[in-house]
Amino acid sequence: MKHNGLSDSFKMQTKFIPYGKQDINNNDIESVIEVLKSDYLTQGPQVAKFENKICSFVESNYSVAVNSATSALHMACKALGLEKGDFLWTSPITFVASANCARYCGANVDFVDIDISTGLISLEKLEEKLEIARKNNCLPKILVPVHLAGTSCDMRKINELSKRYKFKIIEDASHAIGGFYESKPVGNCQFSDIAIFSFHPVKIITTGEGGIATTNNESLYKKMNLFRSHGITKNEDQFLFESPGPWYYEQQSLGFNYRITDIAAALGQSQLKRIKNFVDCRNQNHKTYKNLLNDSQYNFLEIKDNVRSSLHLTILSIKGINSSQHKNYFMELRKRNIGVQLHYVPVHLHPYYRKLGFKEGDFPQSEAYARSSFSLPNYPKLSQKEIIYIASEIEKIWKTL
Ligand SMILES: *Cc1c(COP(=O)(O)O)cnc(C)c1O
């Protein structure tokens, strides 16, 4: 390979540095092997064990583990009774799944623009939009605040608005396990109906594919539990009809097969043991970036004092750059084997959502954010040397823009 005109440090960096990556150790591997040798690969004891451990970790009463956070979002919307004619609101700066879950239920989606300094849903805009919706009699049934980058939204304030305007709250905490809000773990549902987490390999802890919903509401828990497995119960106490015999099981609603395997649930338990270390490493990496890139053109998303972010993402925006400079930055960094990424393409600008009537200009702060931001590599095994390399290449490219 030839790298014309590029720096020495680039020549040294031959391995691609992704923006995120799992951390698997021998204990993780052993825990999976143990399940493979056991009687149950699925519907065995590991799933409930994993759920219990997540409940104690996030301090929620109940949890339902499933095969992805996308499934968890769908299940949560169903449990909250979202249906045709209803509205679900979320942020445009999220993964499409936060909005798609409403579409699965036949409901409508709308968005609330972000606060560009935090990247999170703007509470001023939310309040304004709710007031208009109240007058027009089209208040949302569900709001999905997204804890972008692992940084919790202001849940106390969102909870106050939910009481005033009578909507339900599903926290999309896909990025945020291991994070805290007002010194309490994200997912404790003090200010929401349900919280969901993702265990995709780029997230804080992984089960391969996987997700979980947490709640303190027993009735929501029971609904989600049924929904995960076809709407079927084998629990005699819950039967609607009298059991004709020991073979009997009962389908009570229309569910899906969203079950997680015991293999994945065992990996999740093993990963959970190291979560504090993972989050500490991510916070340390983030701090190193901030110390190295401390000129005024570099903006990192703001984290409020009452939040401890899990720092799933380190998102940098560069003040005053235009879209072509933004694109150049991406291309130059990728050339240098630095896997920067945009989190996210504003959801309303995807062809699917444009077809539903959304267009450019609808959410100006989200669009401005997407023209100037990128996620820098951040994961536990990222070395300080790699961070120094990345930061120095960012500075060099800035000078050539
Ligand atoms: C990753 C992610 C999801 C979906 O997670 P899966 O487990 O891959 O289904 C949903 N919302 C956000 C914000 C995410 O980052």
Coordinates of C-alpha atoms and ligand atoms in Angstrom, one line a residue:
M1 CA 0.0 0.0 0.0
K2 CA 1.1 3.5 -0.8
H3 CA 0.2 6.5 1.4
N4 CA 1.3 9.4 -0.6
G5 CA 2.1 12.6 1.3
L6 CA 0.8 11.3 4.6
S7 CA 2.5 11.7 8.0
D8 CA 4.8 9.3 9.7
S9 CA 2.3 8.5 12.4
F10 CA -0.1 7.4 9.7
K11 CA 2.4 5.0 8.3
M12 CA 2.8 3.5 11.7
Q13 CA -1.0 3.1 12.1
T14 CA -1.8 0.1 9.9
K15 CA -4.6 -1.4 11.9
F16 CA -8.1 0.0 11.5
I17 CA -9.4 1.6 14.7
P18 CA -13.2 1.2 14.8
Y19 CA -15.4 3.6 16.7
G20 CA -16.5 0.9 19.1
K21 CA -15.6 -2.7 19.9
Q22 CA -16.5 -5.4 22.4
D23 CA -14.1 -6.6 25.1
I24 CA -14.3 -10.3 25.6
N25 CA -12.1 -12.2 28.1
N26 CA -11.5 -15.8 29.0
N27 CA -14.2 -15.8 31.7
D28 CA -16.7 -14.6 29.1
I29 CA -15.7 -17.5 26.8
E30 CA -15.8 -20.0 29.7
S31 CA -19.3 -18.9 30.6
V32 CA -20.5 -19.5 27.1
I33 CA -18.9 -22.9 26.8
E34 CA -20.5 -23.9 30.1
V35 CA -23.9 -23.3 28.7
L36 CA -23.1 -25.1 25.4
K37 CA -22.3 -28.2 27.5
S38 CA -25.5 -27.8 29.6
D39 CA -29.0 -29.1 29.0
Y40 CA -30.5 -25.8 27.8
L41 CA -29.3 -23.5 25.0
T42 CA -32.5 -21.5 25.3
Q43 CA -35.5 -21.3 27.7
G44 CA -33.2 -22.5 30.5
P45 CA -32.1 -20.9 33.8
Q46 CA -29.6 -18.3 32.5
V47 CA -32.2 -15.8 31.2
A48 CA -33.9 -15.3 34.6
K49 CA -30.4 -15.1 36.3
F50 CA -29.4 -12.4 33.8
E51 CA -32.6 -10.5 34.4
N52 CA -32.2 -10.7 38.2
K53 CA -28.6 -9.4 37.9
I54 CA -29.7 -6.5 35.6
C55 CA -32.5 -5.6 38.1
S56 CA -30.1 -5.4 41.0
F57 CA -27.6 -3.5 39.0
V58 CA -30.0 -0.8 37.7
E59 CA -32.3 -1.0 40.8
S60 CA -35.5 -1.8 38.9
N61 CA -38.2 -4.2 40.1
Y62 CA -38.6 -6.1 36.9
S63 CA -36.8 -6.8 33.6
V64 CA -37.5 -8.8 30.5
A65 CA -34.5 -9.8 28.4
V66 CA -34.9 -10.2 24.6
N67 CA -32.9 -10.7 21.4
S68 CA -32.4 -7.0 20.7
A69 CA -33.1 -3.5 22.0
T70 CA -35.3 -3.1 18.9
S71 CA -37.5 -6.0 20.1
A72 CA -37.5 -4.4 23.6
L73 CA -38.7 -1.1 22.1
H74 CA -41.5 -2.9 20.2
M75 CA -42.5 -4.9 23.3
A76 CA -42.5 -1.8 25.4
C77 CA -44.8 0.1 23.0
K78 CA -47.1 -2.8 22.8
A79 CA -47.3 -3.1 26.6
L80 CA -48.1 0.6 26.8
G81 CA -51.0 0.1 24.4
L82 CA -49.6 2.0 21.4
E83 CA -51.8 1.5 18.4
K84 CA -53.0 3.0 15.1
G85 CA -53.9 6.6 15.4
D86 CA -51.6 7.2 18.4
F87 CA -48.4 9.3 18.3
L88 CA -44.9 8.4 19.6
W89 CA -42.4 11.3 19.8
T90 CA -38.6 10.9 19.9
S91 CA -35.4 12.7 18.9
P92 CA -34.2 12.8 15.3
I93 CA -30.7 12.2 16.6
T94 CA -31.0 8.5 17.4
F95 CA -30.9 5.1 15.8
V96 CA -33.9 4.4 13.6
A97 CA -35.2 1.8 16.0
S98 CA -36.4 4.5 18.5
A99 CA -38.9 5.6 15.9
N100 CA -39.6 2.4 14.0
C101 CA -41.1 0.8 17.1
A102 CA -44.1 3.0 16.7
R103 CA -44.5 2.1 13.1
Y104 CA -44.5 -1.6 14.0
C105 CA -47.6 -0.8 16.1
G106 CA -49.2 1.2 13.2
A107 CA -48.8 4.4 15.1
N108 CA -47.5 7.8 13.9
V109 CA -44.0 9.2 14.6
D110 CA -43.1 12.8 15.3
F111 CA -39.8 14.3 16.4
V112 CA -38.7 17.0 18.8
D113 CA -35.5 18.8 17.9
I114 CA -32.3 18.5 20.0
D115 CA -30.4 20.9 22.1
I116 CA -27.2 21.1 20.1
S117 CA -25.0 21.6 23.1
T118 CA -26.0 18.2 24.7
G119 CA -27.2 16.3 21.6
L120 CA -30.3 15.4 23.6
I121 CA -34.0 16.2 23.1
S122 CA -34.6 19.9 23.8
L123 CA -36.9 20.2 26.7
E124 CA -37.9 23.8 25.7
K125 CA -38.9 22.6 22.3
L126 CA -40.7 19.6 23.8
E127 CA -42.7 21.8 26.1
E128 CA -43.6 24.1 23.3
K129 CA -44.6 21.3 21.0
L130 CA -46.7 19.6 23.7
E131 CA -48.6 22.8 24.3
I132 CA -49.5 23.1 20.6
A133 CA -50.4 19.4 20.5
R134 CA -52.7 19.9 23.5
K135 CA -54.6 22.6 21.7
N136 CA -54.8 20.5 18.6
N137 CA -55.8 17.4 20.5
C138 CA -53.0 15.3 19.2
L139 CA -50.8 14.7 22.3
P140 CA -48.3 11.8 22.0
K141 CA -49.1 8.6 23.9
I142 CA -45.4 7.8 24.3
L143 CA -42.3 9.8 24.4
V144 CA -38.9 8.1 23.8
P145 CA -36.1 10.2 25.2
V146 CA -32.8 8.9 24.0
H147 CA -29.7 9.0 26.3
L148 CA -27.4 9.8 23.4
A149 CA -23.7 8.7 24.0
G150 CA -24.7 7.3 27.4
T151 CA -25.7 10.7 28.8
S152 CA -29.1 10.6 30.5
C153 CA -31.7 13.2 29.5
D154 CA -33.1 15.3 32.3
M155 CA -35.6 12.7 33.4
R156 CA -37.0 14.6 36.4
K157 CA -38.2 17.4 34.1
I158 CA -39.5 15.0 31.4
N159 CA -41.4 13.1 34.1
E160 CA -43.0 16.4 35.2
L161 CA -44.1 17.1 31.6
S162 CA -45.5 13.6 31.3
K163 CA -47.8 14.2 34.3
R164 CA -49.0 17.5 32.9
Y165 CA -49.5 16.2 29.4
K166 CA -50.4 12.6 30.2
F167 CA -47.9 10.7 28.1
K168 CA -45.9 7.5 28.9
I169 CA -42.1 7.4 28.8
I170 CA -39.8 4.7 27.4
E171 CA -36.2 5.6 27.9
D172 CA -34.0 4.5 25.0
A173 CA -31.0 3.8 27.2
S174 CA -29.4 1.6 24.6
H175 CA -26.1 3.5 25.1
A176 CA -26.5 4.2 28.8
I177 CA -26.2 1.1 31.0
G178 CA -23.6 1.8 33.7
G179 CA -24.6 5.5 33.6
F180 CA -26.2 7.5 36.4
Y181 CA -28.7 10.3 36.7
E182 CA -29.0 12.2 40.1
S183 CA -26.6 9.5 41.5
K184 CA -29.0 6.7 40.7
P185 CA -28.4 4.1 38.0
V186 CA -30.0 4.7 34.6
G187 CA -32.8 2.1 34.1
N188 CA -34.2 2.3 37.6
C189 CA -37.3 3.8 36.1
Q190 CA -37.9 6.3 38.8
F191 CA -39.0 8.8 36.2
S192 CA -40.2 6.5 33.4
D193 CA -42.5 3.6 32.7
I194 CA -39.9 1.4 30.9
A195 CA -36.2 1.7 30.1
I196 CA -34.5 -0.3 27.4
F197 CA -30.9 -1.3 26.9
S198 CA -29.0 -2.8 23.9
F199 CA -26.3 -5.5 24.2
H200 CA -25.0 -5.2 20.6
P201 CA -21.2 -5.6 20.5
V202 CA -20.5 -1.8 20.2
K203 CA -22.6 -1.0 23.3
I204 CA -21.4 -1.0 26.9
I205 CA -21.8 -4.7 27.5
T206 CA -22.6 -7.3 25.0
T207 CA -24.5 -10.6 24.5
G208 CA -23.8 -10.7 20.7
E209 CA -27.3 -9.5 19.9
G210 CA -29.6 -8.7 22.8
G211 CA -31.6 -6.2 24.7
I212 CA -33.6 -5.8 27.9
A213 CA -36.5 -3.7 29.1
T214 CA -36.7 -2.7 32.8
T215 CA -39.7 -1.5 34.7
N216 CA -41.2 -1.1 38.2
N217 CA -44.7 -1.8 37.0
E218 CA -45.9 -5.3 37.5
S219 CA -48.7 -5.2 34.9
L220 CA -46.2 -3.9 32.2
Y221 CA -43.8 -6.6 33.2
K222 CA -46.4 -9.3 32.7
K223 CA -47.5 -7.9 29.3
M224 CA -43.9 -7.8 28.1
N225 CA -43.2 -11.3 29.4
L226 CA -46.1 -12.7 27.3
F227 CA -45.2 -10.6 24.3
R228 CA -41.7 -12.0 24.2
S229 CA -42.9 -15.5 23.6
H230 CA -45.9 -15.5 21.2
G231 CA -48.3 -14.3 23.9
I232 CA -48.2 -17.7 25.4
T233 CA -48.1 -18.6 29.1
K234 CA -47.4 -21.9 30.7
N235 CA -48.1 -20.5 34.2
E236 CA -51.3 -22.1 35.5
D237 CA -52.0 -19.2 37.9
Q238 CA -52.4 -17.0 34.8
F239 CA -54.7 -19.2 32.7
L240 CA -57.9 -17.6 31.5
F241 CA -59.5 -21.0 30.8
E242 CA -59.5 -23.9 33.1
S243 CA -56.6 -26.2 32.4
P244 CA -57.8 -29.4 30.7
G245 CA -54.5 -31.3 31.5
P246 CA -50.8 -31.1 32.1
W247 CA -50.0 -30.4 28.4
Y248 CA -51.9 -27.2 28.5
Y249 CA -50.5 -23.8 27.6
E250 CA -52.4 -20.8 26.6
Q251 CA -52.0 -18.0 24.0
Q252 CA -53.6 -14.9 25.4
S253 CA -52.4 -12.2 23.1
L254 CA -50.5 -11.9 19.8
G255 CA -46.8 -11.9 20.6
F256 CA -43.6 -12.6 18.8
N257 CA -40.5 -14.8 19.3
Y258 CA -38.2 -12.2 20.8
R259 CA -36.5 -14.7 23.2
I260 CA -32.8 -14.3 24.0
T261 CA -30.8 -17.6 24.3
D262 CA -29.2 -18.9 27.4
I263 CA -25.8 -18.7 25.6
A264 CA -26.3 -14.9 25.2
A265 CA -27.7 -14.5 28.7
A266 CA -24.6 -16.2 30.2
L267 CA -22.3 -13.9 28.2
G268 CA -24.3 -11.0 29.5
Q269 CA -23.9 -12.0 33.2
S270 CA -20.1 -12.4 32.7
Q271 CA -19.9 -9.0 31.0
L272 CA -21.9 -7.3 33.7
K273 CA -19.2 -8.2 36.2
R274 CA -16.8 -5.8 34.4
I275 CA -19.2 -3.0 33.6
K276 CA -17.7 -0.6 36.1
N277 CA -14.3 -1.0 34.6
F278 CA -15.7 -0.6 31.1
V279 CA -17.4 2.7 32.0
D280 CA -14.3 3.9 33.8
C281 CA -12.1 3.2 30.8
R282 CA -14.6 5.0 28.5
N283 CA -14.7 8.0 30.8
Q284 CA -10.9 8.1 31.0
N285 CA -10.6 7.9 27.2
H286 CA -13.0 10.7 26.8
K287 CA -11.0 12.8 29.3
T288 CA -7.8 12.2 27.3
Y289 CA -9.5 13.4 24.1
K290 CA -10.8 16.5 25.8
N291 CA -7.4 17.3 27.2
L292 CA -5.7 16.8 23.9
L293 CA -8.3 18.7 21.8
N294 CA -8.7 21.7 24.0
D295 CA -8.8 24.5 21.4
S296 CA -12.0 26.5 21.1
Q297 CA -13.0 25.0 17.7
Y298 CA -13.4 21.6 19.3
N299 CA -16.8 21.0 21.1
F300 CA -17.6 17.9 23.0
L301 CA -21.2 17.2 23.9
E302 CA -22.0 18.7 27.3
I303 CA -22.6 16.4 30.2
K304 CA -24.5 18.0 33.1
D305 CA -23.2 17.8 36.7
N306 CA -26.0 15.5 37.9
V307 CA -25.2 12.9 35.2
R308 CA -22.5 10.3 35.0
S309 CA -22.3 9.3 31.4
S310 CA -21.4 5.7 30.4
L311 CA -19.7 7.4 27.4
H312 CA -20.8 4.9 24.8
L313 CA -19.7 7.6 22.3
T314 CA -17.3 10.4 22.4
I315 CA -18.9 12.9 20.0
L316 CA -16.9 15.8 18.8
S317 CA -18.2 18.7 16.8
I318 CA -16.1 21.3 15.1
K319 CA -17.3 24.8 15.3
G320 CA -18.0 26.6 12.0
I321 CA -17.2 23.8 9.6
N322 CA -19.4 23.4 6.5
S323 CA -20.7 20.1 5.2
S324 CA -18.0 19.7 2.6
Q325 CA -15.3 20.2 5.3
H326 CA -17.2 17.7 7.5
K327 CA -17.1 15.2 4.7
N328 CA -13.4 15.8 4.1
Y329 CA -12.7 15.3 7.7
F330 CA -14.4 11.9 7.5
M331 CA -12.5 10.9 4.4
E332 CA -9.2 12.0 5.7
L333 CA -9.7 10.3 9.1
R334 CA -10.9 7.0 7.5
K335 CA -7.8 7.1 5.2
R336 CA -5.7 7.2 8.3
N337 CA -7.5 4.1 9.6
I338 CA -9.5 6.0 12.1
G339 CA -13.1 4.7 12.1
V340 CA -15.0 7.9 12.8
Q341 CA -18.8 7.6 12.5
L342 CA -21.8 9.9 12.5
H343 CA -24.3 9.1 15.2
Y344 CA -26.7 9.7 13.6
V345 CA -28.2 10.5 10.2
P346 CA -31.2 12.4 11.4
V347 CA -34.0 9.9 11.4
H348 CA -36.5 12.2 9.6
L349 CA -34.2 12.5 6.6
H350 CA -34.2 8.8 5.7
P351 CA -36.2 8.0 2.6
Y352 CA -38.6 6.0 4.6
Y353 CA -39.5 8.9 6.9
R354 CA -39.4 11.5 4.0
K355 CA -42.1 9.4 2.4
L356 CA -44.2 9.9 5.6
G357 CA -43.9 13.7 5.0
F358 CA -40.7 14.8 6.8
K359 CA -38.3 17.0 5.0
E360 CA -35.0 18.9 5.3
G361 CA -35.4 22.0 7.5
D362 CA -37.9 20.3 9.8
F363 CA -35.4 20.0 12.7
P364 CA -32.7 22.5 12.1
Q365 CA -30.6 21.9 15.3
S366 CA -30.5 18.1 14.5
E367 CA -29.5 18.8 11.0
A368 CA -26.8 21.3 12.0
Y369 CA -25.5 18.8 14.5
A370 CA -25.3 16.1 11.8
R371 CA -23.3 18.5 9.5
S372 CA -20.6 19.1 12.1
S373 CA -20.3 16.1 14.4
F374 CA -18.5 12.8 14.5
S375 CA -18.0 10.0 17.0
L376 CA -14.3 9.3 17.8
P377 CA -13.2 5.8 18.6
N378 CA -14.0 5.0 22.3
Y379 CA -13.9 1.5 23.8
P380 CA -12.2 -0.1 26.8
K381 CA -9.3 -1.5 25.0
L382 CA -8.4 1.6 23.0
S383 CA -4.9 2.6 24.1
Q384 CA -3.7 6.0 25.2
K385 CA -1.3 5.9 22.3
E386 CA -4.1 5.4 19.8
I387 CA -6.0 8.3 21.3
I388 CA -2.9 10.5 21.0
Y389 CA -2.5 9.4 17.4
I390 CA -6.2 10.2 16.6
A391 CA -6.1 13.6 18.3
S392 CA -2.9 14.6 16.5
E393 CA -4.4 13.6 13.1
I394 CA -7.5 15.6 13.8
E395 CA -5.4 18.7 14.5
K396 CA -3.3 18.2 11.4
I397 CA -6.4 17.8 9.2
W398 CA -7.9 21.0 10.8
K399 CA -4.9 22.9 9.5
T400 CA -5.4 21.7 5.9
L401 CA -9.1 22.3 5.7
Ligands
LIG1 C1 -28.2 0.2 19.2 C2 -29.4 1.0 19.4 C3 -30.7 0.5 19.3 C4 -31.0 -0.9 18.8 O1 -30.3 -1.8 19.5 P1 -30.3 -3.3 18.9 O2 -30.0 -4.1 20.1 O3 -29.3 -3.4 17.9 O4 -31.7 -3.7 18.4 C5 -31.8 1.3 19.6 N1 -31.6 2.6 19.9 C6 -30.4 3.2 20.0 C7 -30.3 4.6 20.4 C8 -29.3 2.4 19.7 O5 -28.1 2.9 19.8

